[in-house]
XYZ file of C-alpha atoms in Angstrom:
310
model
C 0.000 0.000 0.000
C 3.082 2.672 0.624
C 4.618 1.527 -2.436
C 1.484 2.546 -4.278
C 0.649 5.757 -2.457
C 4.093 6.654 -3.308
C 3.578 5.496 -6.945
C 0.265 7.348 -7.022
C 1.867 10.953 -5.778
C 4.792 10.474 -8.053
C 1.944 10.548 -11.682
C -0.275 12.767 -10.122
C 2.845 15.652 -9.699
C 3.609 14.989 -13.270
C 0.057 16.033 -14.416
C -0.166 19.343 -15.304
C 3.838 19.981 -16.106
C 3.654 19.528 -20.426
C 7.157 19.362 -21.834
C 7.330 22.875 -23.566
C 11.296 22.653 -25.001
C 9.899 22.597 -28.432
C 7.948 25.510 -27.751
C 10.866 27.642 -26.438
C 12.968 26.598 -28.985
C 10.310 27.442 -31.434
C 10.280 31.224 -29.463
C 13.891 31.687 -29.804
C 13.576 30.696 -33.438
C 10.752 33.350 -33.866
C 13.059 36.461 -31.673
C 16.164 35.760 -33.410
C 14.213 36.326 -36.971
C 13.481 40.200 -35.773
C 15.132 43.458 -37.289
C 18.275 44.502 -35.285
C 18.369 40.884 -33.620
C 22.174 39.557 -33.861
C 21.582 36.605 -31.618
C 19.794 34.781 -29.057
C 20.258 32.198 -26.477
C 17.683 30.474 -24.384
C 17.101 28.405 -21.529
C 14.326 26.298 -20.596
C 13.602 24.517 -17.380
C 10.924 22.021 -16.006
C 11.687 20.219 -13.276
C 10.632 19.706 -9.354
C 14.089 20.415 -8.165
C 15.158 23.385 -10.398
C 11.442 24.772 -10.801
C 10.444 26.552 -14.162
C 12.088 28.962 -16.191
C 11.762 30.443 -19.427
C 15.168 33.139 -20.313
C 16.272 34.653 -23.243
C 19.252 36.661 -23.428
C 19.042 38.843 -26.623
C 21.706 40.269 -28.365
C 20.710 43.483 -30.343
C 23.069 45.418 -33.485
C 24.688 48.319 -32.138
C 22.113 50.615 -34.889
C 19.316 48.567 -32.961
C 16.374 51.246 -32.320
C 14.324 51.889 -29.457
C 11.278 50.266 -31.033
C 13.398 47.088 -32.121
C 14.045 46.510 -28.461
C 10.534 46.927 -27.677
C 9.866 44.842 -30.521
C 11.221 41.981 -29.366
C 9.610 41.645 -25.726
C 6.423 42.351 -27.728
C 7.060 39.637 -30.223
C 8.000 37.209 -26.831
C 4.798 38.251 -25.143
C 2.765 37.438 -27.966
C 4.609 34.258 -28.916
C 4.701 32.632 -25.181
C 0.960 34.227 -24.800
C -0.761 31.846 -21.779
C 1.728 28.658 -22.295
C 3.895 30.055 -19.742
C 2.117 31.808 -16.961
C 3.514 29.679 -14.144
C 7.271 30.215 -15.380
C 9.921 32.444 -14.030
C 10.385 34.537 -16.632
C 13.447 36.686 -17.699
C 14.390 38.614 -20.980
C 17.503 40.854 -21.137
C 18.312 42.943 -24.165
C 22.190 43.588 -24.830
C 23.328 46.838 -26.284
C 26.721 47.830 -26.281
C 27.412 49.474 -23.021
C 23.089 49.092 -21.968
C 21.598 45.815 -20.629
C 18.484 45.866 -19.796
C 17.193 42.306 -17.787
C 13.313 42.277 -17.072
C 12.428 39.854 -14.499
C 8.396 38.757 -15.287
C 6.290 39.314 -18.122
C 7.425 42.960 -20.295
C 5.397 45.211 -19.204
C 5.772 47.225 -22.658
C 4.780 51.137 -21.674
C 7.481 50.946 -19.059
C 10.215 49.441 -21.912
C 9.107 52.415 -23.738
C 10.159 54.947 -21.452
C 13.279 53.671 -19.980
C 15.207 52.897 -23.162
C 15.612 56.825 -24.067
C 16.403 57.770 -20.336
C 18.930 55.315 -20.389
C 20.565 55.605 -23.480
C 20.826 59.482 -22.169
C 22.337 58.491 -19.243
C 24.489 56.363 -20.631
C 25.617 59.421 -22.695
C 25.778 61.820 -20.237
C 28.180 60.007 -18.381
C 29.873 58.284 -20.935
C 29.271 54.794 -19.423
C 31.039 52.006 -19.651
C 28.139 49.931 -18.576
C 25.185 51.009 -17.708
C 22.018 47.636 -16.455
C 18.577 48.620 -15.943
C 16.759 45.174 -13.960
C 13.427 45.610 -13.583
C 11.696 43.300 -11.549
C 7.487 42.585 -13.027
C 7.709 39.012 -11.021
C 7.634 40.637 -7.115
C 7.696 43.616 -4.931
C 10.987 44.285 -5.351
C 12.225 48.359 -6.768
C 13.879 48.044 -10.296
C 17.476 48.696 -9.780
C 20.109 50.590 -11.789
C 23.867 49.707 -12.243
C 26.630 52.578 -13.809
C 30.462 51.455 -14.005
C 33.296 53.231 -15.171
C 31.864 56.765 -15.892
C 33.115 60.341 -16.154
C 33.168 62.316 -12.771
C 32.644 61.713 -9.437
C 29.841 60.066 -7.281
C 28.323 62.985 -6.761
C 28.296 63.567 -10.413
C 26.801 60.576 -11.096
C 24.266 60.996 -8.558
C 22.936 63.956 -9.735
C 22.429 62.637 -13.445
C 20.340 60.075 -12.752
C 18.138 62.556 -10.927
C 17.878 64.288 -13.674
C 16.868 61.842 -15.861
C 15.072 59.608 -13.574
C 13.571 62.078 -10.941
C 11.946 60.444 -7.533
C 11.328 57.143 -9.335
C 11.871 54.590 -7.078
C 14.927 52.414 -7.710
C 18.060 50.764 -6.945
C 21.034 52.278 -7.987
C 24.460 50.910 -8.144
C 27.816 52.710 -9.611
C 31.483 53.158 -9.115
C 34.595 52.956 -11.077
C 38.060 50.495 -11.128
C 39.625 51.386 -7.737
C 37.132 53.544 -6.300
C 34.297 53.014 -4.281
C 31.560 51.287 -4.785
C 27.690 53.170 -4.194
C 24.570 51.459 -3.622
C 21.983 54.397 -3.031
C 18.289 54.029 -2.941
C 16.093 56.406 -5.087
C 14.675 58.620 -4.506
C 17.464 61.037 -3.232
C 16.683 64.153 -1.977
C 19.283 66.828 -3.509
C 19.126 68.399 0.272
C 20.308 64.783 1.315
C 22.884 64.920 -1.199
C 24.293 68.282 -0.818
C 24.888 67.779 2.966
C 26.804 64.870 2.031
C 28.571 66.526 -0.714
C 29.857 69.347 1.724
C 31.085 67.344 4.397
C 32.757 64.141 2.133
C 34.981 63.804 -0.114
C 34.059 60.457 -2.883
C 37.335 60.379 -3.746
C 38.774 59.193 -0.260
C 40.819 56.481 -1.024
C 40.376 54.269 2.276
C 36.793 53.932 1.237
C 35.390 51.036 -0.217
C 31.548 50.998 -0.117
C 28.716 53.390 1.017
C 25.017 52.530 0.964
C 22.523 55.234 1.374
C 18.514 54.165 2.318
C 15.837 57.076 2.676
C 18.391 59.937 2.578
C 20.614 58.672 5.251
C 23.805 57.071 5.231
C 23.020 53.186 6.947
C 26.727 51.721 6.087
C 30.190 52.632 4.982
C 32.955 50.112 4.802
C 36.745 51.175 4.828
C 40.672 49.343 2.919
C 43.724 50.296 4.200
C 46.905 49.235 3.168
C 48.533 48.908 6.891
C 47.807 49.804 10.286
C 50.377 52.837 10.238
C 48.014 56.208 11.172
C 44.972 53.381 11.225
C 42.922 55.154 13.629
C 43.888 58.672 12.215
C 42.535 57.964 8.705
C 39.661 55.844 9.758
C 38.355 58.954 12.307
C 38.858 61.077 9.309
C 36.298 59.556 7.668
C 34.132 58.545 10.027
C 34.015 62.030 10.911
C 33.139 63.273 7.038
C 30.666 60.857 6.589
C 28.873 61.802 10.266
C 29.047 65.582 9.714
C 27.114 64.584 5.924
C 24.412 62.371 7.543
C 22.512 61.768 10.347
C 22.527 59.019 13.230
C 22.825 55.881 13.618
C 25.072 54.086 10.693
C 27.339 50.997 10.775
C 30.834 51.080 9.672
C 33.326 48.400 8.992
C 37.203 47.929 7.946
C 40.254 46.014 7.039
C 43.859 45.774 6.404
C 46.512 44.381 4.212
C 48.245 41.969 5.814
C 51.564 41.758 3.724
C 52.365 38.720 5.571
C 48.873 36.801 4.985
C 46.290 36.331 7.583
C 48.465 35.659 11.340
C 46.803 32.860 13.386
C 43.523 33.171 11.153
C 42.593 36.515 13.213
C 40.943 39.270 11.023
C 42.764 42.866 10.636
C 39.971 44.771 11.452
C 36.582 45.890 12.964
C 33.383 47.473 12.778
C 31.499 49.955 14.846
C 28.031 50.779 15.203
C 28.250 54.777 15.011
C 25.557 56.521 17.002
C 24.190 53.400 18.051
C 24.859 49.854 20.392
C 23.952 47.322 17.491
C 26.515 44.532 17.160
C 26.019 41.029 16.394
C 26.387 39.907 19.973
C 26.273 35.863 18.477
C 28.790 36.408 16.052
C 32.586 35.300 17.735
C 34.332 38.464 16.487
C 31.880 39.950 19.447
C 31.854 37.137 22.148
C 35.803 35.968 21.638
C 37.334 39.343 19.971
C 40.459 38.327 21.146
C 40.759 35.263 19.628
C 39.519 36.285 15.967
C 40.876 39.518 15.748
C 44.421 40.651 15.391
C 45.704 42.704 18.478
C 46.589 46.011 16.714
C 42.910 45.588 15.190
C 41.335 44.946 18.110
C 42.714 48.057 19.786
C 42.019 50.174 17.068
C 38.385 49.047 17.284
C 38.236 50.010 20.891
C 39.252 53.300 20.060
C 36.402 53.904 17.229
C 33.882 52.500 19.858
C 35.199 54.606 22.692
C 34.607 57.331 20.567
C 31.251 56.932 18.164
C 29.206 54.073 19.656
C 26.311 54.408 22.540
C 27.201 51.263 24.479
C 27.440 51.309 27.976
């Protein structure tokens, strides 16, 4: 009787889950026929484990248009039509230097609209790559990634204002050995400006800055050594705390020329207006034993000075 149960839930999960590889391969037959198409690859999957997926990945001619873009997620809405409802989706469209990945069915009004503002963008800054990921499958914003432009953050920052205003959005830049942004839009130019008088972008010790509703939440810091360690590292804790208001965490490391010593870290964080550590984590309940004495003291400075703990 188990046997058969079993044997009974093993057909009745396979009801309902068709075989549809001829139809995608039909599909990517069908997109890769379409004015300024170069090429296409696709990937179909059906299984329990895996779950289902239906991708293209669409190469476009650099001449490609506007409406051959929207063309194309058009053509795969139409094409796909109800076959595919219960499918992660995903279609990205390849320009050179623009990507655009749309998670879900197209929504095709949107497509419309974003193409020009990014190929602007992409302009204005002179982009190396510039990824627009918008996300039609859940709740998540759409997000926004620049690399290797002209100017500073700031710069960059203020572009995509321009050109994208107080949509709501992810966005992502930074350039070959500087620091990389992750800022969440809309960003107030007040916000920005504060920031912008008190900071420098072009500090070298920093590595990564995330900004959430107009505040500064994190900030993590390189150094090469520990010489003048707590000097630079006050520097610009201070810049970034006379740019933003309370509470923020921050974080850093150091080269160790000589590889990792004992398998202790070379660095800390500190919660900065705040008591919020990660009292589970050993770095908190054994500091001693997973961080590197000249790190550890340096962290005890920084938290003497900027966190709220007793």
């Amino acid at each position: 009787m188990i046997a058969l149960a079993a044997l009974t839930i093993g057909l009745s999960g396979c009801i309902g889950r068709p075989d549809l590889s001829d139809r995608a391969a039909e599909i990517e037959g069908a997109l890769s026929a379409l004015p300024g198409v170069e090429s296409v690859s696709g990937e179909y999957q059906n299984s329990f484990e895996i779950g289902r997926r239906l991708v293209y990945r669409v190469d476009m001619a650099p001449e490609a248009t506007d409406d051959d873009l929207v063309n194309v997620a058009e053509n795969l809405n139409s094409e796909a039509g109800d076959d595919f409802v219960d499918y992660g989706r995903e279609l990205t469209l390849r320009l050179p230097h623009i990507s655009v990945a749309i998670n879900g069915k197209p929504d095709l009004d949107e497509l419309r609209q974003q193409l020009p503002r990014l190929r602007s963008l992409a302009s204005t800054l002179n982009a190396k790559t510039l990824s627009w990921e918008a996300n039609n499958d859940n709740d998540l914003d759409d997000s926004l990634s620049i690399w290797d432009t002209d100017g500073n953050a700031f710069t960059v920052l203020s572009a995509v204002r321009d050109v994208f205003g107080s949509q709501e959005m992810r966005v992502s830049f930074g350039n070959s050995g500087t620091a990389e942004w992750k800022v969440a839009f809309p960003y107030s130019l007040q916000a920005q400006d504060t920031l912008a008088t008190a900071f420098h972008p072009g500090t070298r010790e920093l590595d990564r800055i995330e900004i959430h509703d107009d505040q500064v939440t994190f900030a993590s810091a390189h150094i090469t050594d520990e010489v003048n360690a707590t000097t630079k590292l006050t520097t610009l804790i201070d810049q970034i705390n006379d740019g933003t208001s309370e509470p923020w965490n921050f974080t850093w490391w150091a080269d160790q020329p000589e590889g990792r010593q004992h398998n202790k870290t070379a660095g800390g964080t500190v919660s900065v207006g705040a008591c919020t550590y990660n009292t589970n984590g050993n770095g908190e309940r054994e500091p001693a034993d997973y961080r590197a004495s000249a790190a550890l003291k340096i962290q005890d400075t920084l938290r003497a000075k900027y966190d709220t703990c007793p």
